Amino acid sequence: MNRRNFLTTATATSAALALGGCNESNRQAIDYSKHPSAKDKDTKHVNINRGKKTIIKLATSWPAHFPIMGIGVERFAKRIKDISGGSLEIKLYPKNTLVPALAVFDACSSGQIDAFHSGPYYWKGKNSAFSLYSGIPFGFTAEEINSWMLFGGGLDLWREQYDRYNLYPFMGGNTNIQMGGWFRKPINSLVDMQGLKMRIPGLGGEVFSKMGVNPILLPAGDIYTSLERGVIDATEWVGPALDIKMGFYKIAPYYYSGWHEPGSILELTFNKGSWNKLVSEHKAMIEVASSEMNSNMTYEFHAQNIHAFQELKNLNVNIMQYPKDVIDAGKIALGEVVTELSANNEDFAKVYNSIDKYLHLSKEWSDTSLRYFLNQRS
Ligand code: CA
């Protein structure tokens, strides 16, 4: 068929379809059951996997069906099953069903599991630099940390440093901005923070420690009782969506806006060997589906927070802000913590320098654009 004839035929068929015509010749043209790709349907999925089904054992630090984080990983697993046509299966092991919640890093590093979903700041005992991949007090918002990770060199640094542990990380969600915590009594000045016993982990805990607070680490299941009995005076957790389920408002009615975790990253991390063994199509599927999980979790936190916040207000929770001297002391304390950790660990210094440079630029732009807008909108 010469070019002219081809164009004529195609145009005629399109016209017939557009007019709703359904003669024998154009019915054949849209009969997909006779299309070559349909005949190959069953073998195509096998081809994706070079002939066999791959199973990824993924352990999480969250209980089964845990709101937003746990459910988000379950959706990710379902998504992978669907887009791989079943050739790749993510087999989920919630907290403690295969490995303890905070042993997932080691279990993945050693190859006992193929992957885990958790938060990088849990591993600061292995390398203080890892806490920075979750974010820093007074640091990046969720949007800014995603930007630094993807386009500011953050993810490259993270992969370079995790490589020594035989691990390959992806962003796996973001808690979005967290609240400052629940207090049994109001904080009127920095004086009220002195000696206060507060459950607060991570870099935030180190900053609060320098401000005179006594940070206490407690498993999630012990926080409510400890607060109720006065073993602790205050606790931070996440934000309205998850906090309301913990019931803290019943015993500590002062709820403070926060600055210690302005956009904490969650991670989806693979054992390097398990990752390298995947066929390229499966790698691409994980890249796409983890990116979807990362953004969906961030947005779901926002969505659930706005509703839970209204519920908390209806429960007469006192919505508070820290006094200025607490904020000022927090910034000074952060500077001290960062100086000490940078001096003791060159990995920390390297990551912090990258964050600091990016944050400096990001603040100027965000203040000019987003802060201006939010101030006008309110
Ligand atoms: Ca928190």
mmCIF file of C-alpha atoms and ligand atoms in Angstrom:
data_model
loop_
_atom_site.group_PDB
_atom_site.id
_atom_site.type_symbol
_atom_site.label_atom_id
_atom_site.label_comp_id
_atom_site.label_asym_id
_atom_site.label_seq_id
_atom_site.Cartn_x
_atom_site.Cartn_y
_atom_site.Cartn_z
ATOM 1 C CA MET A 1 0.000 0.000 0.000
ATOM 2 C CA ASN A 2 1.456 3.343 -0.946
ATOM 3 C CA ARG A 3 1.279 6.271 1.429
ATOM 4 C CA ARG A 4 -1.649 7.861 -0.299
ATOM 5 C CA ASN A 5 -3.756 4.686 -0.174
ATOM 6 C CA PHE A 6 -2.893 4.111 3.479
ATOM 7 C CA LEU A 7 -4.084 7.578 4.450
ATOM 8 C CA THR A 8 -7.273 7.153 2.484
ATOM 9 C CA THR A 9 -8.102 3.815 4.132
ATOM 10 C CA ALA A 10 -7.349 5.030 7.657
ATOM 11 C CA THR A 11 -9.453 8.138 7.154
ATOM 12 C CA ALA A 12 -12.370 6.161 5.810
ATOM 13 C CA THR A 13 -12.342 3.732 8.765
ATOM 14 C CA SER A 14 -12.073 6.556 11.308
ATOM 15 C CA ALA A 15 -14.959 8.340 9.696
ATOM 16 C CA ALA A 16 -17.110 5.202 9.801
ATOM 17 C CA LEU A 17 -16.344 4.699 13.508
ATOM 18 C CA ALA A 18 -16.960 8.334 14.312
ATOM 19 C CA LEU A 19 -20.382 8.142 12.673
ATOM 20 C CA GLY A 20 -21.249 5.007 14.612
ATOM 21 C CA GLY A 21 -20.987 2.823 11.555
ATOM 22 C CA CYS A 22 -20.397 -0.842 12.247
ATOM 23 C CA ASN A 23 -19.951 -2.720 9.020
ATOM 24 C CA GLU A 24 -18.063 -6.003 8.960
ATOM 25 C CA SER A 25 -14.687 -4.479 8.067
ATOM 26 C CA ASN A 26 -14.504 -1.962 10.903
ATOM 27 C CA ARG A 27 -15.890 -4.415 13.451
ATOM 28 C CA GLN A 28 -12.857 -6.526 12.667
ATOM 29 C CA ALA A 29 -10.636 -3.507 13.190
ATOM 30 C CA ILE A 30 -11.786 -3.074 16.817
ATOM 31 C CA ASP A 31 -12.104 -6.743 17.770
ATOM 32 C CA TYR A 32 -9.393 -6.823 20.438
ATOM 33 C CA SER A 33 -9.810 -10.518 21.127
ATOM 34 C CA LYS A 34 -8.128 -11.093 17.771
ATOM 35 C CA HIS A 35 -5.335 -8.635 18.465
ATOM 36 C CA PRO A 36 -1.918 -10.298 18.690
ATOM 37 C CA SER A 37 -1.202 -8.830 22.142
ATOM 38 C CA ALA A 38 -4.383 -10.424 23.535
ATOM 39 C CA LYS A 39 -3.266 -13.844 22.373
ATOM 40 C CA ASP A 40 -0.007 -13.313 24.239
ATOM 41 C CA LYS A 41 -1.835 -12.137 27.368
ATOM 42 C CA ASP A 42 -0.943 -15.084 29.567
ATOM 43 C CA THR A 43 2.649 -15.418 28.465
ATOM 44 C CA LYS A 44 3.308 -11.678 28.732
ATOM 45 C CA HIS A 45 3.139 -11.708 32.525
ATOM 46 C CA VAL A 46 5.499 -14.626 32.632
ATOM 47 C CA ASN A 47 7.866 -12.738 30.371
ATOM 48 C CA ILE A 48 7.939 -9.764 32.773
ATOM 49 C CA ASN A 49 9.373 -12.053 35.366
ATOM 50 C CA ARG A 50 11.590 -14.106 33.081
ATOM 51 C CA GLY A 51 9.462 -17.155 33.856
ATOM 52 C CA LYS A 52 8.870 -17.165 37.613
ATOM 53 C CA LYS A 53 7.035 -15.291 40.348
ATOM 54 C CA THR A 54 9.149 -13.139 42.659
ATOM 55 C CA ILE A 55 8.258 -12.701 46.331
ATOM 56 C CA ILE A 56 9.634 -9.817 48.397
ATOM 57 C CA LYS A 57 9.490 -10.289 52.168
ATOM 58 C CA LEU A 58 8.802 -6.842 53.594
ATOM 59 C CA ALA A 59 8.655 -6.251 57.372
ATOM 60 C CA THR A 60 7.258 -3.042 58.866
ATOM 61 C CA SER A 61 7.620 -1.243 62.178
ATOM 62 C CA TRP A 62 3.838 -0.780 62.393
ATOM 63 C CA PRO A 63 1.075 -3.118 63.585
ATOM 64 C CA ALA A 64 -1.159 -4.632 60.886
ATOM 65 C CA HIS A 65 -3.651 -2.109 59.448
ATOM 66 C CA PHE A 66 -2.061 0.735 61.438
ATOM 67 C CA PRO A 67 -3.770 3.954 60.239
ATOM 68 C CA ILE A 68 -2.131 5.719 57.294
ATOM 69 C CA MET A 69 1.362 4.167 57.586
ATOM 70 C CA GLY A 70 0.387 0.496 57.880
ATOM 71 C CA ILE A 71 -2.548 0.821 55.496
ATOM 72 C CA GLY A 72 -0.359 2.803 53.085
ATOM 73 C CA VAL A 73 2.116 -0.091 52.836
ATOM 74 C CA GLU A 74 -0.755 -2.543 52.309
ATOM 75 C CA ARG A 75 -1.992 -0.400 49.417
ATOM 76 C CA PHE A 76 1.540 -0.335 47.988
ATOM 77 C CA ALA A 77 1.696 -4.164 48.087
ATOM 78 C CA LYS A 78 -1.689 -4.415 46.368
ATOM 79 C CA ARG A 79 -0.585 -1.909 43.743
ATOM 80 C CA ILE A 80 2.566 -3.893 42.966
ATOM 81 C CA LYS A 81 0.507 -7.070 42.593
ATOM 82 C CA ASP A 82 -1.874 -5.328 40.175
ATOM 83 C CA ILE A 83 0.667 -3.576 37.967
ATOM 84 C CA SER A 84 2.944 -6.608 37.777
ATOM 85 C CA GLY A 85 0.051 -8.868 36.799
ATOM 86 C CA GLY A 86 0.872 -10.934 39.859
ATOM 87 C CA SER A 87 4.474 -11.608 38.811
ATOM 88 C CA LEU A 88 5.807 -9.653 41.805
ATOM 89 C CA GLU A 89 4.367 -10.148 45.273
ATOM 90 C CA ILE A 90 5.161 -8.026 48.321
ATOM 91 C CA LYS A 91 4.578 -10.294 51.299
ATOM 92 C CA LEU A 92 3.983 -8.074 54.317
ATOM 93 C CA TYR A 93 5.107 -8.851 57.856
ATOM 94 C CA PRO A 94 3.687 -6.254 60.263
ATOM 95 C CA LYS A 95 5.525 -5.325 63.467
ATOM 96 C CA ASN A 96 6.792 -8.356 65.420
ATOM 97 C CA THR A 97 5.308 -11.008 63.105
ATOM 98 C CA LEU A 98 8.699 -11.896 61.639
ATOM 99 C CA VAL A 99 11.141 -9.453 63.246
ATOM 100 C CA PRO A 100 10.687 -6.963 66.105
ATOM 101 C CA ALA A 101 9.634 -3.442 65.041
ATOM 102 C CA LEU A 102 13.059 -1.911 65.544
ATOM 103 C CA ALA A 103 15.074 -4.879 64.278
ATOM 104 C CA VAL A 104 13.975 -4.444 60.667
ATOM 105 C CA PHE A 105 17.114 -2.494 59.716
ATOM 106 C CA ASP A 106 19.471 -5.273 60.848
ATOM 107 C CA ALA A 107 17.230 -8.043 59.493
ATOM 108 C CA CYS A 108 17.244 -6.381 56.057
ATOM 109 C CA SER A 109 20.946 -5.587 56.160
ATOM 110 C CA SER A 110 21.727 -9.259 56.830
ATOM 111 C CA GLY A 111 19.294 -10.501 54.166
ATOM 112 C CA GLN A 112 16.819 -12.182 56.568
ATOM 113 C CA ILE A 113 14.157 -10.006 54.905
ATOM 114 C CA ASP A 114 14.216 -8.309 51.484
ATOM 115 C CA ALA A 115 12.787 -4.955 52.513
ATOM 116 C CA PHE A 116 11.312 -2.904 55.348
ATOM 117 C CA HIS A 117 9.057 0.083 55.945
ATOM 118 C CA SER A 118 10.017 2.260 58.899
ATOM 119 C CA GLY A 119 11.574 5.663 59.693
ATOM 120 C CA PRO A 120 15.270 6.572 59.225
ATOM 121 C CA TYR A 121 15.593 8.386 62.562
ATOM 122 C CA TYR A 122 15.150 5.091 64.406
ATOM 123 C CA TRP A 123 18.679 4.171 63.251
ATOM 124 C CA LYS A 124 20.545 7.157 64.660
ATOM 125 C CA GLY A 125 22.322 4.791 67.064
ATOM 126 C CA LYS A 126 24.005 3.168 64.039
ATOM 127 C CA ASN A 127 24.934 6.473 62.464
ATOM 128 C CA SER A 128 23.710 9.856 63.718
ATOM 129 C CA ALA A 129 23.547 11.038 60.069
ATOM 130 C CA PHE A 130 20.564 8.738 59.485
ATOM 131 C CA SER A 131 18.353 10.862 61.758
ATOM 132 C CA LEU A 132 18.783 13.714 59.251
ATOM 133 C CA TYR A 133 16.970 11.781 56.514
ATOM 134 C CA SER A 134 13.783 12.063 58.596
ATOM 135 C CA GLY A 135 14.258 15.817 58.825
ATOM 136 C CA ILE A 136 15.443 18.272 61.487
ATOM 137 C CA PRO A 137 13.771 20.576 64.022
ATOM 138 C CA PHE A 138 13.012 23.982 62.444
ATOM 139 C CA GLY A 139 13.965 22.350 59.107
ATOM 140 C CA PHE A 140 12.212 21.284 55.927
ATOM 141 C CA THR A 141 8.460 21.031 55.439
ATOM 142 C CA ALA A 142 7.257 17.809 53.776
ATOM 143 C CA GLU A 143 7.312 19.512 50.388
ATOM 144 C CA GLU A 144 10.803 20.922 50.943
ATOM 145 C CA ILE A 145 12.341 17.642 52.115
ATOM 146 C CA ASN A 146 10.906 15.804 49.091
ATOM 147 C CA SER A 147 12.449 18.506 46.919
ATOM 148 C CA TRP A 148 15.853 18.177 48.635
ATOM 149 C CA MET A 149 15.729 14.391 48.402
ATOM 150 C CA LEU A 150 14.828 14.213 44.718
ATOM 151 C CA PHE A 151 16.447 17.324 43.281
ATOM 152 C CA GLY A 152 18.902 18.537 45.923
ATOM 153 C CA GLY A 153 21.140 15.500 46.377
ATOM 154 C CA GLY A 154 19.504 14.098 49.544
ATOM 155 C CA LEU A 155 18.550 10.702 48.124
ATOM 156 C CA ASP A 156 22.039 10.223 46.638
ATOM 157 C CA LEU A 157 23.665 10.857 50.021
ATOM 158 C CA TRP A 158 21.183 8.536 51.716
ATOM 159 C CA ARG A 159 21.892 5.728 49.236
ATOM 160 C CA GLU A 160 25.639 6.252 49.491
ATOM 161 C CA GLN A 161 25.546 5.942 53.294
ATOM 162 C CA TYR A 162 23.034 3.052 53.467
ATOM 163 C CA ASP A 163 25.123 1.170 50.890
ATOM 164 C CA ARG A 164 27.653 0.405 53.630
ATOM 165 C CA TYR A 165 24.873 -1.503 55.383
ATOM 166 C CA ASN A 166 23.946 -3.364 52.202
ATOM 167 C CA LEU A 167 20.725 -1.328 51.942
ATOM 168 C CA TYR A 168 18.980 0.664 49.206
ATOM 169 C CA PRO A 169 16.407 3.217 50.437
ATOM 170 C CA PHE A 170 13.399 4.941 48.880
ATOM 171 C CA MET A 171 11.149 7.558 50.355
ATOM 172 C CA GLY A 172 8.097 5.700 51.655
ATOM 173 C CA GLY A 173 5.797 8.414 53.001
ATOM 174 C CA ASN A 174 5.862 11.509 55.155
ATOM 175 C CA THR A 175 4.001 12.225 58.381
ATOM 176 C CA ASN A 176 3.632 15.830 57.244
ATOM 177 C CA ILE A 177 4.010 18.491 59.959
ATOM 178 C CA GLN A 178 3.762 17.047 63.474
ATOM 179 C CA MET A 179 2.286 18.663 66.573
ATOM 180 C CA GLY A 180 4.535 19.709 69.466
ATOM 181 C CA GLY A 181 2.839 17.440 71.973
ATOM 182 C CA TRP A 182 0.441 17.062 74.871
ATOM 183 C CA PHE A 183 1.134 18.663 78.254
ATOM 184 C CA ARG A 184 -0.618 18.152 81.562
ATOM 185 C CA LYS A 185 0.007 21.806 82.470
ATOM 186 C CA PRO A 186 0.443 24.886 80.260
ATOM 187 C CA ILE A 187 3.958 26.125 79.392
ATOM 188 C CA ASN A 188 4.126 29.835 80.136
ATOM 189 C CA SER A 189 7.873 30.233 79.761
ATOM 190 C CA LEU A 190 11.105 28.284 79.423
ATOM 191 C CA VAL A 191 11.144 27.955 83.216
ATOM 192 C CA ASP A 192 8.156 25.591 82.995
ATOM 193 C CA MET A 193 10.168 23.264 80.756
ATOM 194 C CA GLN A 194 12.946 22.714 83.317
ATOM 195 C CA GLY A 195 13.030 19.108 84.519
ATOM 196 C CA LEU A 196 9.848 18.297 82.640
ATOM 197 C CA LYS A 197 9.676 14.579 81.861
ATOM 198 C CA MET A 198 8.630 14.236 78.238
ATOM 199 C CA ARG A 199 8.437 11.380 75.776
ATOM 200 C CA ILE A 200 10.227 12.776 72.727
ATOM 201 C CA PRO A 201 12.623 10.754 70.533
ATOM 202 C CA GLY A 202 15.147 11.652 67.831
ATOM 203 C CA LEU A 203 16.939 14.935 67.239
ATOM 204 C CA GLY A 204 13.955 16.727 68.801
ATOM 205 C CA GLY A 205 14.645 14.860 72.030
ATOM 206 C CA GLU A 206 18.284 15.971 71.987
ATOM 207 C CA VAL A 207 17.246 19.569 71.417
ATOM 208 C CA PHE A 208 14.690 19.427 74.249
ATOM 209 C CA SER A 209 17.328 17.872 76.490
ATOM 210 C CA LYS A 210 19.605 20.902 75.993
ATOM 211 C CA MET A 211 16.632 23.125 76.890
ATOM 212 C CA GLY A 212 16.331 21.487 80.307
ATOM 213 C CA VAL A 213 13.704 18.849 79.511
ATOM 214 C CA ASN A 214 14.245 15.261 80.599
ATOM 215 C CA PRO A 215 13.482 13.236 77.427
ATOM 216 C CA ILE A 216 12.160 9.751 78.113
ATOM 217 C CA LEU A 217 11.881 6.927 75.592
ATOM 218 C CA LEU A 218 8.794 4.765 75.934
ATOM 219 C CA PRO A 219 7.194 2.126 73.730
ATOM 220 C CA ALA A 220 3.936 3.371 72.177
ATOM 221 C CA GLY A 221 1.834 1.067 74.361
ATOM 222 C CA ASP A 222 3.194 2.567 77.610
ATOM 223 C CA ILE A 223 2.794 6.272 76.840
ATOM 224 C CA TYR A 224 -0.826 6.765 77.888
ATOM 225 C CA THR A 225 -0.472 5.015 81.248
ATOM 226 C CA SER A 226 2.800 6.822 81.988
ATOM 227 C CA LEU A 227 1.173 10.166 81.258
ATOM 228 C CA GLU A 228 -1.888 9.288 83.306
ATOM 229 C CA ARG A 229 0.184 8.245 86.336
ATOM 230 C CA GLY A 230 2.536 11.222 86.112
ATOM 231 C CA VAL A 231 5.584 9.123 85.216
ATOM 232 C CA ILE A 232 5.870 11.638 82.371
ATOM 233 C CA ASP A 233 4.483 15.196 82.242
ATOM 234 C CA ALA A 234 4.181 15.467 78.480
ATOM 235 C CA THR A 235 4.451 13.533 75.244
ATOM 236 C CA GLU A 236 4.686 14.218 71.580
ATOM 237 C CA TRP A 237 3.324 11.678 69.127
ATOM 238 C CA VAL A 238 2.469 12.632 65.526
ATOM 239 C CA GLY A 239 -0.504 14.841 64.748
ATOM 240 C CA PRO A 240 -4.284 14.993 65.307
ATOM 241 C CA ALA A 241 -5.099 11.947 63.113
ATOM 242 C CA LEU A 242 -3.009 9.511 65.155
ATOM 243 C CA ASP A 243 -2.937 11.431 68.458
ATOM 244 C CA ILE A 244 -6.712 11.396 68.898
ATOM 245 C CA LYS A 245 -6.711 7.588 68.771
ATOM 246 C CA MET A 246 -4.192 7.503 71.636
ATOM 247 C CA GLY A 247 -6.610 9.464 73.863
ATOM 248 C CA PHE A 248 -3.968 11.844 75.256
ATOM 249 C CA TYR A 249 -6.519 14.690 75.314
ATOM 250 C CA LYS A 250 -8.255 13.021 78.267
ATOM 251 C CA ILE A 251 -5.262 13.422 80.585
ATOM 252 C CA ALA A 252 -3.074 16.162 79.072
ATOM 253 C CA PRO A 253 -5.409 18.820 77.664
ATOM 254 C CA TYR A 254 -2.784 21.339 76.418
ATOM 255 C CA TYR A 255 -1.896 20.594 72.795
ATOM 256 C CA TYR A 256 1.007 22.558 71.314
ATOM 257 C CA SER A 257 1.848 23.380 67.713
ATOM 258 C CA GLY A 258 5.222 21.911 66.797
ATOM 259 C CA TRP A 259 8.589 22.609 65.216
ATOM 260 C CA HIS A 260 10.578 19.507 66.146
ATOM 261 C CA GLU A 261 9.315 17.289 63.275
ATOM 262 C CA PRO A 262 8.083 19.553 60.483
ATOM 263 C CA GLY A 263 7.924 16.825 57.814
ATOM 264 C CA SER A 264 9.296 13.435 58.849
ATOM 265 C CA ILE A 265 10.184 11.040 56.044
ATOM 266 C CA LEU A 266 9.298 7.358 56.236
ATOM 267 C CA GLU A 267 11.375 4.850 54.341
ATOM 268 C CA LEU A 268 10.920 1.853 52.075
ATOM 269 C CA THR A 269 14.324 0.199 52.108
ATOM 270 C CA PHE A 270 15.583 -2.876 50.251
ATOM 271 C CA ASN A 271 18.373 -5.300 50.880
ATOM 272 C CA LYS A 272 20.880 -4.414 48.164
ATOM 273 C CA GLY A 273 21.204 -8.017 46.966
ATOM 274 C CA SER A 274 17.420 -8.496 46.814
ATOM 275 C CA TRP A 275 17.084 -5.215 44.900
ATOM 276 C CA ASN A 276 19.823 -6.072 42.394
ATOM 277 C CA LYS A 277 18.250 -9.462 41.702
ATOM 278 C CA LEU A 278 14.955 -7.904 40.536
ATOM 279 C CA VAL A 279 14.317 -7.705 36.807
ATOM 280 C CA SER A 280 14.339 -4.168 35.418
ATOM 281 C CA GLU A 281 10.533 -4.103 34.940
ATOM 282 C CA HIS A 282 9.975 -4.928 38.626
ATOM 283 C CA LYS A 283 12.483 -2.283 39.675
ATOM 284 C CA ALA A 284 10.571 0.268 37.612
ATOM 285 C CA MET A 285 7.260 -0.817 39.168
ATOM 286 C CA ILE A 286 8.655 -0.369 42.681
ATOM 287 C CA GLU A 287 10.050 3.038 41.759
ATOM 288 C CA VAL A 288 6.656 4.167 40.511
ATOM 289 C CA ALA A 289 4.556 2.589 43.275
ATOM 290 C CA SER A 290 6.847 3.818 46.071
ATOM 291 C CA SER A 291 6.618 7.335 44.669
ATOM 292 C CA GLU A 292 2.839 7.003 44.758
ATOM 293 C CA MET A 293 2.958 5.685 48.337
ATOM 294 C CA ASN A 294 5.212 8.568 49.355
ATOM 295 C CA SER A 295 2.836 11.233 48.097
ATOM 296 C CA ASN A 296 -0.386 9.459 49.076
ATOM 297 C CA MET A 297 0.723 9.002 52.679
ATOM 298 C CA THR A 298 1.693 12.668 52.905
ATOM 299 C CA TYR A 299 -1.698 13.756 51.595
ATOM 300 C CA GLU A 300 -3.611 11.261 53.720
ATOM 301 C CA PHE A 301 -1.986 12.604 56.865
ATOM 302 C CA HIS A 302 -3.159 16.072 55.857
ATOM 303 C CA ALA A 303 -6.657 14.837 55.046
ATOM 304 C CA GLN A 304 -7.099 12.921 58.305
ATOM 305 C CA ASN A 305 -5.458 15.677 60.386
ATOM 306 C CA ILE A 306 -7.905 18.351 59.276
ATOM 307 C CA HIS A 307 -10.896 16.266 60.392
ATOM 308 C CA ALA A 308 -9.319 14.981 63.612
ATOM 309 C CA PHE A 309 -8.346 18.552 64.504
ATOM 310 C CA GLN A 310 -12.012 19.593 64.419
ATOM 311 C CA GLU A 311 -12.902 16.631 66.634
ATOM 312 C CA LEU A 312 -10.219 17.635 69.147
ATOM 313 C CA LYS A 313 -11.523 21.212 69.204
ATOM 314 C CA ASN A 314 -15.006 19.853 69.885
ATOM 315 C CA LEU A 315 -13.515 17.949 72.825
ATOM 316 C CA ASN A 316 -12.375 21.310 74.254
ATOM 317 C CA VAL A 317 -8.674 20.620 73.855
ATOM 318 C CA ASN A 318 -6.594 23.765 74.458
ATOM 319 C CA ILE A 319 -4.713 24.537 71.244
ATOM 320 C CA MET A 320 -1.494 26.255 72.330
ATOM 321 C CA GLN A 321 1.735 27.757 71.002
ATOM 322 C CA TYR A 322 5.090 27.716 72.780
ATOM 323 C CA PRO A 323 6.154 31.075 74.235
ATOM 324 C CA LYS A 324 8.912 32.959 72.428
ATOM 325 C CA ASP A 325 11.658 32.150 74.934
ATOM 326 C CA VAL A 326 11.057 28.416 74.359
ATOM 327 C CA ILE A 327 11.356 28.865 70.582
ATOM 328 C CA ASP A 328 14.524 30.967 70.961
ATOM 329 C CA ALA A 329 16.068 28.393 73.314
ATOM 330 C CA GLY A 330 15.111 25.627 70.884
ATOM 331 C CA LYS A 331 17.004 27.284 68.037
ATOM 332 C CA ILE A 332 20.107 27.782 70.191
ATOM 333 C CA ALA A 333 19.904 24.174 71.403
ATOM 334 C CA LEU A 334 19.590 22.896 67.825
ATOM 335 C CA GLY A 335 22.777 24.781 66.900
ATOM 336 C CA GLU A 336 24.625 23.122 69.795
ATOM 337 C CA VAL A 337 23.344 19.636 68.942
ATOM 338 C CA VAL A 338 24.304 20.029 65.273
ATOM 339 C CA THR A 339 27.785 21.360 66.132
ATOM 340 C CA GLU A 340 28.473 18.444 68.466
ATOM 341 C CA LEU A 341 27.197 15.745 66.106
ATOM 342 C CA SER A 342 29.051 17.286 63.140
ATOM 343 C CA ALA A 343 32.301 17.309 65.108
ATOM 344 C CA ASN A 344 31.883 13.659 66.107
ATOM 345 C CA ASN A 345 30.718 12.216 62.793
ATOM 346 C CA GLU A 346 31.806 13.325 59.315
ATOM 347 C CA ASP A 347 28.772 11.609 57.749
ATOM 348 C CA PHE A 348 26.515 13.809 59.867
ATOM 349 C CA ALA A 349 28.518 16.909 58.888
ATOM 350 C CA LYS A 350 28.282 16.047 55.190
ATOM 351 C CA VAL A 351 24.503 15.518 55.225
ATOM 352 C CA TYR A 352 23.856 18.482 57.495
ATOM 353 C CA ASN A 353 25.865 20.785 55.202
ATOM 354 C CA SER A 354 23.779 19.687 52.245
ATOM 355 C CA ILE A 355 20.553 20.305 54.205
ATOM 356 C CA ASP A 356 21.773 23.644 55.532
ATOM 357 C CA LYS A 357 22.641 25.016 52.077
ATOM 358 C CA TYR A 358 19.344 23.867 50.562
ATOM 359 C CA LEU A 359 17.298 25.063 53.530
ATOM 360 C CA HIS A 360 18.877 28.510 53.378
ATOM 361 C CA LEU A 361 17.686 28.975 49.790
ATOM 362 C CA SER A 362 14.378 27.229 50.395
ATOM 363 C CA LYS A 363 13.518 29.465 53.374
ATOM 364 C CA GLU A 364 14.000 32.643 51.354
ATOM 365 C CA TRP A 365 11.726 31.408 48.612
ATOM 366 C CA SER A 366 9.128 29.812 50.931
ATOM 367 C CA ASP A 367 8.960 32.966 53.066
ATOM 368 C CA THR A 368 8.425 35.092 49.978
ATOM 369 C CA SER A 369 5.797 32.839 48.457
ATOM 370 C CA LEU A 370 4.113 30.384 50.838
ATOM 371 C CA ARG A 371 4.422 32.336 54.088
ATOM 372 C CA TYR A 372 3.111 35.458 52.348
ATOM 373 C CA PHE A 373 0.200 33.517 50.918
ATOM 374 C CA LEU A 374 -0.730 31.763 54.194
ATOM 375 C CA ASN A 375 -0.642 35.066 56.049
ATOM 376 C CA GLN A 376 -2.940 36.670 53.503
ATOM 377 C CA ARG A 377 -5.257 33.684 53.399
ATOM 378 C CA SER A 378 -5.863 33.515 57.132
HETATM 379 CA CA CA B 1 6.785 12.341 66.576
#
